[in-house]
Amino acid sequence: MIKRESKHRILILGVSGFLGSAIYKELFPYFRTSGTYNTSNKTLEKNRQFFHYNYEEDDIYEILDIVKPTIIISALRGDFSKQVMLHRHLAEYLLLENTKLIFLSSANVFDAYSKYPSYEQDKTLSNSIYGHFKIKIENMLLRLPKEKVAIVRLPMVFGPHAPPRLTEILQLIDLNEPIEVFPNLVMNITSDNKLTQQIHYIINRNKSGVFHLGSNDLVHHDDFIKEIIETLHLEHKAKYKQVFTTNDERYLAVLPKFNKLPKHLQLVSQDILSELKK
Ligand SMILES: NC(=O)c1ccc[n+]([C@@H]2O[C@H](COP(=O)([O-])OP(=O)(O)OC[C@H]3O[C@@H](n4cnc5c(N)ncnc54)[C@H](OP(=O)(O)O)[C@@H]3O)[C@@H](O)[C@H]2O)c1
């Protein structure tokens, strides 16, 4: 039997997703960890730690009452206004209970700034519906007592565990279809492996505030995608379609400056390529 720390009860909203399931794998050996899924799934249905939950229809309070989480991790996608409503309910719950929320946000909260990378304390500004929605939830959470919330802003997540982005690239190569690359896009990136370790650290050290969990270096989107394909030895099969959304270079990068994690939890883009080689 695995002996888990009793310190925390963790509830992952979206445990069936790419990042939710990666975070679950990292945390469940150490903490009492449960989670929600929406699409019916035989394996998850059999496990009493997993709850069927659709935020478009169901009330979250029932699950909160059963789990009594000390940490909630929000790793959901889908309807924006319904997600805002859910997070409003979560914010009310956080105020009443001894619970903290870790919210997976995105570099898109800065997508209106194209000329610079962004740091934790920069003012958020977005041109996209997705970015606007993340900002709305962030602002709601930032009004809560600081120790109640960790907002983790993520750039594109790559990694060895068949993340959606990699699967899509492999499928396009298989179908002999071109892979879209954005030569003007300068970004940072992260991996599911590193992200889950960083979240584990934030929980263990009881950290809160805003975190920028991207690589310390910046890459051009097209160069990085080509490097991934070379790392997988598929360069002779790949075709590319260059997409120019702007005339100038455009930054979409969340760099850490004020809320840095220890060295072993930081990463550079090369680390992701090395992970893919393993
Ligand atoms: N992946 C990235 O590169 C990246 C980058 C920046 C930020 N993020 C953020 O990280 C979070 C997780 O992303 P991901 O890539 O892991 O997403 P994902 O693989 O698409 O997972 C989304 C999760 O949301 C659940 N969900 C969808 N609709 C739902 C509904 N109506 N009710 C309840 N649950 C619902 C899904 O459940 P079912 O699968 O069971 O339907 C799944 O568990 C998101 O908030 C995203 O904005 C991701």
Short mmCIF file of C-alpha atoms and ligand atoms in Angstrom, two decimals:
data_model
loop_
_atom_site.label_atom_id
_atom_site.label_comp_id
_atom_site.label_asym_id
_atom_site.label_seq_id
_atom_site.Cartn_x
_atom_site.Cartn_y
_atom_site.Cartn_z
CA MET A 1 0.00 0.00 0.00
CA ILE A 2 1.20 3.50 -0.80
CA LYS A 3 1.52 5.66 2.30
CA ARG A 4 0.30 9.15 1.40
CA GLU A 5 0.90 12.36 3.29
CA SER A 6 -2.24 13.47 5.07
CA LYS A 7 -1.31 17.11 4.63
CA HIS A 8 -3.49 17.70 1.59
CA ARG A 9 -6.60 16.53 -0.16
CA ILE A 10 -6.25 17.54 -3.78
CA LEU A 11 -9.07 17.86 -6.31
CA ILE A 12 -8.07 18.20 -9.98
CA LEU A 13 -10.85 19.65 -12.14
CA GLY A 14 -10.19 18.14 -15.59
CA VAL A 15 -8.21 15.07 -14.47
CA SER A 16 -9.06 13.36 -17.78
CA GLY A 17 -7.30 16.07 -19.81
CA PHE A 18 -3.71 16.24 -21.01
CA LEU A 19 -2.38 18.38 -18.17
CA GLY A 20 -4.88 17.23 -15.52
CA SER A 21 -3.83 13.61 -15.97
CA ALA A 22 -0.11 14.47 -15.99
CA ILE A 23 -0.56 16.43 -12.73
CA TYR A 24 -2.52 13.51 -11.23
CA LYS A 25 0.32 11.06 -12.02
CA GLU A 26 2.82 13.34 -10.30
CA LEU A 27 0.74 13.98 -7.17
CA PHE A 28 -1.20 10.82 -6.40
CA PRO A 29 1.74 8.87 -4.90
CA TYR A 30 2.14 11.65 -2.32
CA PHE A 31 -1.29 13.11 -1.62
CA ARG A 32 -4.91 12.01 -1.45
CA THR A 33 -5.73 13.07 -4.99
CA SER A 34 -9.06 12.97 -6.78
CA GLY A 35 -10.41 14.55 -9.93
CA THR A 36 -13.26 15.18 -12.32
CA TYR A 37 -13.89 14.03 -15.89
CA ASN A 38 -16.66 14.97 -18.29
CA THR A 39 -16.54 12.54 -21.20
CA SER A 40 -17.61 9.11 -20.00
CA ASN A 41 -14.62 6.86 -19.51
CA LYS A 42 -14.78 3.25 -18.29
CA THR A 43 -11.43 3.32 -16.46
CA LEU A 44 -12.19 6.54 -14.60
CA GLU A 45 -15.76 5.44 -13.80
CA LYS A 46 -14.46 2.39 -11.91
CA ASN A 47 -12.25 4.46 -9.60
CA ARG A 48 -14.03 6.11 -6.70
CA GLN A 49 -11.48 8.94 -6.64
CA PHE A 50 -12.87 10.21 -9.94
CA PHE A 51 -16.15 12.06 -10.28
CA HIS A 52 -18.23 12.64 -13.36
CA TYR A 53 -18.74 16.40 -13.58
CA ASN A 54 -19.97 18.71 -16.33
CA TYR A 55 -19.66 22.37 -15.38
CA GLU A 56 -22.36 23.25 -17.91
CA GLU A 57 -24.93 21.24 -15.96
CA ASP A 58 -23.70 20.20 -12.53
CA ASP A 59 -23.12 22.00 -9.29
CA ILE A 60 -19.54 21.73 -8.02
CA TYR A 61 -20.57 21.99 -4.35
CA GLU A 62 -21.61 18.35 -4.18
CA ILE A 63 -18.11 17.17 -5.10
CA LEU A 64 -16.49 19.78 -2.84
CA ASP A 65 -18.63 18.48 0.02
CA ILE A 66 -17.46 14.91 -0.55
CA VAL A 67 -13.74 15.63 -1.16
CA LYS A 68 -13.29 18.63 1.15
CA PRO A 69 -10.17 19.60 -0.81
CA THR A 70 -7.37 21.66 0.71
CA ILE A 71 -6.09 22.27 -2.84
CA ILE A 72 -8.13 22.58 -6.02
CA ILE A 73 -6.32 22.53 -9.35
CA SER A 74 -8.29 23.98 -12.26
CA ALA A 75 -7.21 22.37 -15.56
CA LEU A 76 -10.38 22.73 -17.64
CA ARG A 77 -11.25 23.73 -21.15
CA GLY A 78 -14.56 24.48 -22.83
CA ASP A 79 -17.36 27.02 -22.65
CA PHE A 80 -15.89 30.31 -21.40
CA SER A 81 -18.89 31.90 -19.64
CA LYS A 82 -19.77 28.66 -17.83
CA GLN A 83 -16.16 28.35 -16.69
CA VAL A 84 -16.27 31.91 -15.35
CA MET A 85 -19.39 31.00 -13.39
CA LEU A 86 -17.72 27.88 -11.96
CA HIS A 87 -14.68 29.88 -10.86
CA ARG A 88 -16.98 32.42 -9.19
CA HIS A 89 -18.41 29.55 -7.14
CA LEU A 90 -14.90 28.30 -6.39
CA ALA A 91 -13.85 31.79 -5.24
CA GLU A 92 -16.81 31.86 -2.82
CA TYR A 93 -15.82 28.44 -1.50
CA LEU A 94 -12.17 29.50 -1.03
CA LEU A 95 -13.27 32.39 1.16
CA LEU A 96 -15.19 30.07 3.46
CA GLU A 97 -12.86 27.09 3.66
CA ASN A 98 -9.22 26.36 4.31
CA THR A 99 -8.62 25.71 0.60
CA LYS A 100 -6.31 27.06 -2.05
CA LEU A 101 -6.80 27.16 -5.83
CA ILE A 102 -4.11 26.58 -8.46
CA PHE A 103 -5.42 27.98 -11.73
CA LEU A 104 -3.84 27.02 -15.06
CA SER A 105 -3.77 30.22 -17.05
CA SER A 106 -2.07 31.05 -20.31
CA ALA A 107 0.46 33.31 -22.01
CA ASN A 108 -2.52 34.53 -24.02
CA VAL A 109 -3.44 36.92 -21.19
CA PHE A 110 -0.71 39.08 -22.81
CA ASP A 111 -1.47 38.42 -26.46
CA ALA A 112 -2.23 42.09 -27.19
CA TYR A 113 1.41 42.98 -26.46
CA SER A 114 3.38 41.85 -29.45
CA LYS A 115 6.70 43.61 -28.98
CA TYR A 116 7.97 42.22 -25.69
CA PRO A 117 7.92 39.11 -23.54
CA SER A 118 5.84 39.48 -20.36
CA TYR A 119 6.66 39.25 -16.66
CA GLU A 120 4.50 38.37 -13.67
CA GLN A 121 3.61 41.93 -12.66
CA ASP A 122 2.88 43.26 -16.16
CA LYS A 123 -0.67 44.38 -16.78
CA THR A 124 -2.61 41.75 -18.70
CA LEU A 125 -4.09 42.73 -22.07
CA SER A 126 -5.53 40.47 -24.73
CA ASN A 127 -6.99 40.68 -28.22
CA SER A 128 -8.38 37.15 -28.20
CA ILE A 129 -11.58 35.76 -26.71
CA TYR A 130 -9.52 33.05 -25.01
CA GLY A 131 -7.13 35.60 -23.47
CA HIS A 132 -10.04 37.79 -22.31
CA PHE A 133 -11.67 34.85 -20.58
CA LYS A 134 -8.47 33.85 -18.77
CA ILE A 135 -8.00 37.50 -17.66
CA LYS A 136 -11.55 37.60 -16.33
CA ILE A 137 -10.96 34.57 -14.12
CA GLU A 138 -7.48 35.77 -13.09
CA ASN A 139 -8.87 39.16 -11.99
CA MET A 140 -11.58 37.51 -9.96
CA LEU A 141 -8.99 35.31 -8.23
CA LEU A 142 -6.54 38.17 -7.67
CA ARG A 143 -9.17 39.89 -5.52
CA LEU A 144 -9.02 37.00 -3.02
CA PRO A 145 -6.49 36.92 -0.14
CA LYS A 146 -3.11 36.27 -1.77
CA GLU A 147 -2.41 32.99 0.04
CA LYS A 148 -5.59 31.48 -1.42
CA VAL A 149 -4.47 31.42 -5.04
CA ALA A 150 -1.62 30.43 -7.34
CA ILE A 151 -2.07 31.53 -10.94
CA VAL A 152 0.28 29.64 -13.21
CA ARG A 153 0.62 31.15 -16.67
CA LEU A 154 1.73 28.62 -19.26
CA PRO A 155 3.12 28.99 -22.74
CA MET A 156 2.63 26.13 -25.26
CA VAL A 157 3.22 22.81 -23.55
CA PHE A 158 5.25 20.16 -25.36
CA GLY A 159 6.65 16.93 -24.00
CA PRO A 160 7.27 13.27 -24.55
CA HIS A 161 3.96 11.89 -23.32
CA ALA A 162 2.12 12.26 -26.63
CA PRO A 163 0.71 15.69 -25.83
CA PRO A 164 -1.91 16.91 -28.28
CA ARG A 165 0.58 19.14 -30.13
CA LEU A 166 2.99 16.30 -30.81
CA THR A 167 0.22 13.89 -31.78
CA GLU A 168 -1.07 16.43 -34.28
CA ILE A 169 2.37 16.86 -35.85
CA LEU A 170 2.81 13.09 -36.16
CA GLN A 171 -0.65 12.71 -37.70
CA LEU A 172 0.04 15.43 -40.30
CA ILE A 173 3.32 13.76 -41.26
CA ASP A 174 1.51 10.43 -41.57
CA LEU A 175 -1.11 11.98 -43.82
CA ASN A 176 1.59 13.76 -45.85
CA GLU A 177 -0.08 17.07 -44.95
CA PRO A 178 1.84 20.31 -44.23
CA ILE A 179 2.52 21.37 -40.65
CA GLU A 180 1.65 25.01 -39.95
CA VAL A 181 4.55 27.05 -38.60
CA PHE A 182 4.58 30.71 -37.56
CA PRO A 183 8.00 32.17 -38.45
CA ASN A 184 7.22 35.54 -36.83
CA LEU A 185 6.13 34.09 -33.51
CA VAL A 186 8.74 34.33 -30.75
CA MET A 187 7.70 32.33 -27.72
CA ASN A 188 8.81 30.36 -24.75
CA ILE A 189 7.61 26.84 -24.06
CA THR A 190 7.35 24.23 -21.37
CA SER A 191 6.88 20.49 -20.96
CA ASP A 192 4.25 18.50 -19.08
CA ASN A 193 7.06 16.87 -17.05
CA LYS A 194 8.49 20.13 -15.81
CA LEU A 195 5.08 21.68 -15.19
CA THR A 196 3.97 18.82 -12.94
CA GLN A 197 7.17 19.07 -10.87
CA GLN A 198 6.69 22.83 -10.56
CA ILE A 199 3.11 22.37 -9.34
CA HIS A 200 4.29 19.75 -6.84
CA TYR A 201 6.81 22.29 -5.51
CA ILE A 202 4.18 25.07 -5.29
CA ILE A 203 2.03 22.70 -3.20
CA ASN A 204 4.85 21.46 -0.96
CA ARG A 205 6.19 24.93 -0.23
CA ASN A 206 2.74 26.46 0.05
CA LYS A 207 3.57 29.09 -2.57
CA SER A 208 1.01 31.55 -3.89
CA GLY A 209 0.81 34.44 -6.34
CA VAL A 210 1.45 34.61 -10.06
CA PHE A 211 3.96 32.26 -11.68
CA HIS A 212 5.35 32.37 -15.21
CA LEU A 213 6.21 28.77 -15.93
CA GLY A 214 7.89 29.06 -19.32
CA SER A 215 11.44 28.26 -20.44
CA ASN A 216 14.10 30.88 -19.66
CA ASP A 217 14.95 31.21 -23.36
CA LEU A 218 12.87 32.25 -26.35
CA VAL A 219 12.47 30.34 -29.60
CA HIS A 220 10.94 31.02 -32.99
CA HIS A 221 7.91 28.80 -33.48
CA ASP A 222 9.08 27.47 -36.88
CA ASP A 223 12.63 26.70 -35.64
CA PHE A 224 11.36 24.85 -32.60
CA ILE A 225 8.83 22.74 -34.52
CA LYS A 226 11.56 21.85 -37.05
CA GLU A 227 13.93 20.91 -34.22
CA ILE A 228 11.28 18.63 -32.72
CA ILE A 229 10.86 16.92 -36.07
CA GLU A 230 14.62 16.52 -36.48
CA THR A 231 14.86 15.11 -32.97
CA LEU A 232 12.29 12.51 -33.98
CA HIS A 233 14.27 11.85 -37.23
CA LEU A 234 11.26 12.71 -39.37
CA GLU A 235 12.71 15.68 -41.28
CA HIS A 236 12.72 13.84 -44.62
CA LYS A 237 8.96 13.26 -44.34
CA ALA A 238 7.76 16.64 -43.04
CA LYS A 239 6.23 19.42 -45.14
CA TYR A 240 5.64 22.92 -43.76
CA LYS A 241 3.19 25.71 -44.40
CA GLN A 242 4.51 29.07 -43.25
CA VAL A 243 1.81 31.29 -41.76
CA PHE A 244 2.50 35.01 -41.35
CA THR A 245 -0.06 36.68 -39.09
CA THR A 246 1.91 39.94 -38.80
CA ASN A 247 4.71 41.66 -40.71
CA ASP A 248 6.88 42.04 -37.61
CA GLU A 249 8.03 39.57 -35.03
CA ARG A 250 5.35 38.90 -32.41
CA TYR A 251 6.17 37.80 -28.87
CA LEU A 252 4.05 35.38 -26.87
CA ALA A 253 6.26 34.59 -23.92
CA VAL A 254 5.80 34.44 -20.15
CA LEU A 255 9.17 34.89 -18.46
CA PRO A 256 9.77 34.56 -14.72
CA LYS A 257 11.38 37.51 -12.93
CA PHE A 258 9.81 38.15 -9.51
CA ASN A 259 8.46 34.73 -8.56
CA LYS A 260 11.26 32.44 -9.72
CA LEU A 261 11.35 28.77 -8.83
CA PRO A 262 14.62 27.09 -7.80
CA LYS A 263 17.15 26.33 -10.56
CA HIS A 264 16.30 22.63 -10.87
CA LEU A 265 12.70 23.57 -11.64
CA GLN A 266 13.58 26.07 -14.34
CA LEU A 267 14.06 24.95 -17.93
CA VAL A 268 15.43 25.91 -21.32
CA SER A 269 13.94 24.84 -24.65
CA GLN A 270 16.79 22.38 -25.24
CA ASP A 271 15.63 20.39 -22.18
CA ILE A 272 12.37 19.63 -23.98
CA LEU A 273 14.21 18.33 -27.04
CA SER A 274 16.43 16.21 -24.75
CA GLU A 275 13.32 14.75 -23.07
CA LEU A 276 11.96 13.80 -26.50
CA LYS A 277 15.18 11.91 -27.30
CA LYS A 278 14.82 9.64 -24.24
N1 LIG B 1 -1.90 22.37 -23.26
C1 LIG B 1 -1.32 23.55 -23.40
O1 LIG B 1 -0.40 23.72 -24.22
C2 LIG B 1 -1.77 24.70 -22.53
C3 LIG B 1 -1.09 25.94 -22.65
C4 LIG B 1 -1.51 27.02 -21.86
C5 LIG B 1 -2.55 26.85 -20.95
N2 LIG B 1 -3.19 25.65 -20.87
C6 LIG B 1 -4.34 25.54 -19.94
O2 LIG B 1 -4.25 24.34 -19.20
C7 LIG B 1 -5.57 23.84 -18.94
C8 LIG B 1 -5.64 22.36 -19.35
O3 LIG B 1 -5.33 22.24 -20.73
P1 LIG B 1 -5.21 20.81 -21.45
O4 LIG B 1 -4.39 21.03 -22.67
O5 LIG B 1 -4.84 19.78 -20.45
O6 LIG B 1 -6.75 20.61 -21.89
P2 LIG B 1 -7.50 19.26 -22.32
O7 LIG B 1 -6.55 18.13 -22.55
O8 LIG B 1 -8.43 19.63 -23.45
O9 LIG B 1 -8.38 18.90 -21.02
C9 LIG B 1 -9.50 19.68 -20.70
C10 LIG B 1 -10.23 19.09 -19.51
O10 LIG B 1 -11.45 19.84 -19.33
C11 LIG B 1 -12.53 18.91 -19.18
N3 LIG B 1 -13.78 19.51 -19.66
C12 LIG B 1 -14.06 19.99 -20.90
N4 LIG B 1 -15.35 20.43 -20.94
C13 LIG B 1 -15.89 20.20 -19.71
C14 LIG B 1 -17.17 20.43 -19.12
N5 LIG B 1 -18.19 20.96 -19.82
N6 LIG B 1 -17.36 20.08 -17.83
C15 LIG B 1 -16.34 19.54 -17.09
N7 LIG B 1 -15.11 19.28 -17.59
C16 LIG B 1 -14.88 19.63 -18.89
C17 LIG B 1 -12.13 17.72 -20.06
O11 LIG B 1 -12.89 16.59 -19.65
P3 LIG B 1 -13.14 15.33 -20.66
O12 LIG B 1 -11.85 15.12 -21.41
O13 LIG B 1 -13.47 14.20 -19.73
O14 LIG B 1 -14.27 15.72 -21.55
C18 LIG B 1 -10.65 17.61 -19.70
O15 LIG B 1 -10.49 16.92 -18.49
C19 LIG B 1 -6.56 24.73 -19.69
O16 LIG B 1 -7.13 25.62 -18.78
C20 LIG B 1 -5.67 25.48 -20.68
O17 LIG B 1 -6.16 26.78 -20.94
C21 LIG B 1 -2.83 24.58 -21.63
#
